[in-house]
Amino acid sequence: MAALGRSENGRIRVGIYSSIASGFLAELLRSFGEQQNHVQIELIDGNPEEHVAAIRGLKLDVAFLTGTRTWQDCDSALMWSEGVFVVLPERHELAIRTAVDWRELSGEAFMVSETAPGQEIYDIW
């Protein structure tokens, strides 16, 4: 990382969680790449536990994680927050609403990715 501050050629290894790899994070990485075009950005997809282990093992330089969990022996900072969207059938009683509270969805079935959600799923309640 010191080489980055001195404008030397180098590589930065960035851990990402694919579900947050668009929007703000994509723009941040694009902007960094333009400003630091001498630095190769290597993106590594994984879950928070894998990324924290890689940070501790010095295999990643930085990781972007979801949730509010505190990780021992790691520094963290809140970078941004994103809205969560719910998609419902037209005839669903909540479909006419512009905003829905999480508690109103407690009895609903959810489609999720193949990868099991991490602890951050509980942060929404």
GROMACS .gro file of C-alpha atoms in nm:
model
  125
    1MET     CA    1   0.000   0.000   0.000
    2ALA     CA    2   0.290   0.238   0.061
    3ALA     CA    3   0.379   0.209  -0.307
    4LEU     CA    4   0.034   0.342  -0.393
    5GLY     CA    5   0.097   0.660  -0.196
    6ARG     CA    6   0.426   0.713  -0.380
    7SER     CA    7   0.261   0.673  -0.722
    8GLU     CA    8   0.463   0.363  -0.802
    9ASN     CA    9   0.344   0.081  -1.020
   10GLY     CA   10   0.170  -0.187  -0.823
   11ARG     CA   11  -0.133  -0.394  -0.757
   12ILE     CA   12  -0.415  -0.364  -0.509
   13ARG     CA   13  -0.615  -0.673  -0.416
   14VAL     CA   14  -0.978  -0.584  -0.343
   15GLY     CA   15  -1.225  -0.824  -0.187
   16ILE     CA   16  -1.583  -0.774  -0.302
   17TYR     CA   17  -1.915  -0.942  -0.239
   18SER     CA   18  -2.081  -0.976  -0.580
   19SER     CA   19  -2.419  -0.850  -0.460
   20ILE     CA   20  -2.268  -0.506  -0.386
   21ALA     CA   21  -2.037  -0.489  -0.687
   22SER     CA   22  -2.243  -0.232  -0.876
   23GLY     CA   23  -2.355   0.123  -0.806
   24PHE     CA   24  -2.133   0.312  -0.565
   25LEU     CA   25  -1.860   0.047  -0.546
   26ALA     CA   26  -1.833   0.012  -0.923
   27GLU     CA   27  -1.802   0.390  -0.959
   28LEU     CA   28  -1.545   0.407  -0.678
   29LEU     CA   29  -1.328   0.140  -0.841
   30ARG     CA   30  -1.364   0.299  -1.185
   31SER     CA   31  -1.262   0.639  -1.050
   32PHE     CA   32  -0.966   0.493  -0.860
   33GLY     CA   33  -0.855   0.308  -1.174
   34GLU     CA   34  -0.863   0.630  -1.377
   35GLN     CA   35  -0.672   0.830  -1.116
   36GLN     CA   36  -0.422   0.555  -1.040
   37ASN     CA   37  -0.382   0.403  -1.385
   38HIS     CA   38  -0.039   0.267  -1.290
   39VAL     CA   39  -0.203   0.041  -1.031
   40GLN     CA   40  -0.360  -0.289  -1.132
   41ILE     CA   41  -0.686  -0.359  -0.947
   42GLU     CA   42  -0.743  -0.727  -0.876
   43LEU     CA   43  -1.101  -0.806  -0.769
   44ILE     CA   44  -1.162  -1.116  -0.559
   45ASP     CA   45  -1.521  -1.228  -0.501
   46GLY     CA   46  -1.607  -1.394  -0.172
   47ASN     CA   47  -1.807  -1.374   0.146
   48PRO     CA   48  -1.720  -1.153   0.444
   49GLU     CA   49  -1.559  -1.433   0.646
   50GLU     CA   50  -1.330  -1.527   0.356
   51HIS     CA   51  -1.231  -1.166   0.299
   52VAL     CA   52  -1.156  -1.096   0.664
   53ALA     CA   53  -0.939  -1.409   0.681
   54ALA     CA   54  -0.758  -1.290   0.365
   55ILE     CA   55  -0.708  -0.941   0.514
   56ARG     CA   56  -0.562  -1.094   0.831
   57GLY     CA   57  -0.340  -1.319   0.620
   58LEU     CA   58  -0.224  -1.021   0.410
   59LYS     CA   59  -0.371  -1.176   0.095
   60LEU     CA   60  -0.609  -0.880   0.041
   61ASP     CA   61  -0.534  -0.510   0.075
   62VAL     CA   62  -0.892  -0.399   0.130
   63ALA     CA   63  -1.237  -0.558   0.130
   64PHE     CA   64  -1.587  -0.419   0.090
   65LEU     CA   65  -1.835  -0.607   0.308
   66THR     CA   66  -2.203  -0.584   0.387
   67GLY     CA   67  -2.346  -0.557   0.737
   68THR     CA   68  -2.246  -0.383   1.055
   69ARG     CA   69  -2.046  -0.659   1.222
   70THR     CA   70  -1.726  -0.559   1.401
   71TRP     CA   71  -1.425  -0.770   1.302
   72GLN     CA   72  -1.156  -0.823   1.565
   73ASP     CA   73  -0.810  -0.700   1.462
   74CYS     CA   74  -0.952  -0.512   1.162
   75ASP     CA   75  -1.029  -0.145   1.106
   76SER     CA   76  -1.354  -0.064   0.929
   77ALA     CA   77  -1.552   0.237   0.816
   78LEU     CA   78  -1.906   0.280   0.685
   79MET     CA   79  -1.869   0.384   0.321
   80TRP     CA   80  -2.228   0.399   0.195
   81SER     CA   81  -2.573   0.249   0.234
   82GLU     CA   82  -2.804   0.119  -0.033
   83GLY     CA   83  -3.176   0.076  -0.058
   84VAL     CA   84  -3.324  -0.269  -0.070
   85PHE     CA   85  -3.603  -0.334  -0.317
   86VAL     CA   86  -3.883  -0.585  -0.295
   87VAL     CA   87  -4.045  -0.724  -0.609
   88LEU     CA   88  -4.402  -0.845  -0.568
   89PRO     CA   89  -4.671  -0.986  -0.796
   90GLU     CA   90  -4.914  -0.719  -0.922
   91ARG     CA   91  -5.198  -0.864  -0.717
   92HIS     CA   92  -5.007  -0.878  -0.390
   93GLU     CA   93  -5.167  -0.658  -0.123
   94LEU     CA   94  -4.840  -0.468  -0.066
   95ALA     CA   95  -4.771  -0.408  -0.437
   96ILE     CA   96  -4.955  -0.074  -0.444
   97ARG     CA   97  -4.736   0.068  -0.167
   98THR     CA   98  -4.433   0.287  -0.235
   99ALA     CA   99  -4.258   0.171   0.083
  100VAL     CA  100  -4.281  -0.150   0.282
  101ASP     CA  101  -4.152  -0.220   0.632
  102TRP     CA  102  -3.946  -0.538   0.682
  103ARG     CA  103  -4.193  -0.662   0.944
  104GLU     CA  104  -4.467  -0.664   0.678
  105LEU     CA  105  -4.266  -0.919   0.481
  106SER     CA  106  -4.207  -1.159   0.770
  107GLY     CA  107  -4.450  -1.423   0.639
  108GLU     CA  108  -4.337  -1.404   0.276
  109ALA     CA  109  -4.116  -1.646   0.085
  110PHE     CA  110  -3.788  -1.500  -0.045
  111MET     CA  111  -3.572  -1.592  -0.342
  112VAL     CA  112  -3.206  -1.567  -0.250
  113SER     CA  113  -2.874  -1.644  -0.415
  114GLU     CA  114  -2.715  -1.987  -0.402
  115THR     CA  115  -2.459  -1.857  -0.156
  116ALA     CA  116  -2.593  -1.858   0.197
  117PRO     CA  117  -2.642  -1.510   0.340
  118GLY     CA  118  -2.401  -1.404   0.609
  119GLN     CA  119  -2.468  -1.254   0.949
  120GLU     CA  120  -2.554  -0.922   0.781
  121ILE     CA  121  -2.897  -1.057   0.685
  122TYR     CA  122  -2.995  -1.015   1.049
  123ASP     CA  123  -2.891  -0.648   1.049
  124ILE     CA  124  -3.209  -0.556   0.861
  125TRP     CA  125  -3.443  -0.656   1.141
   0.00000   0.00000   0.00000
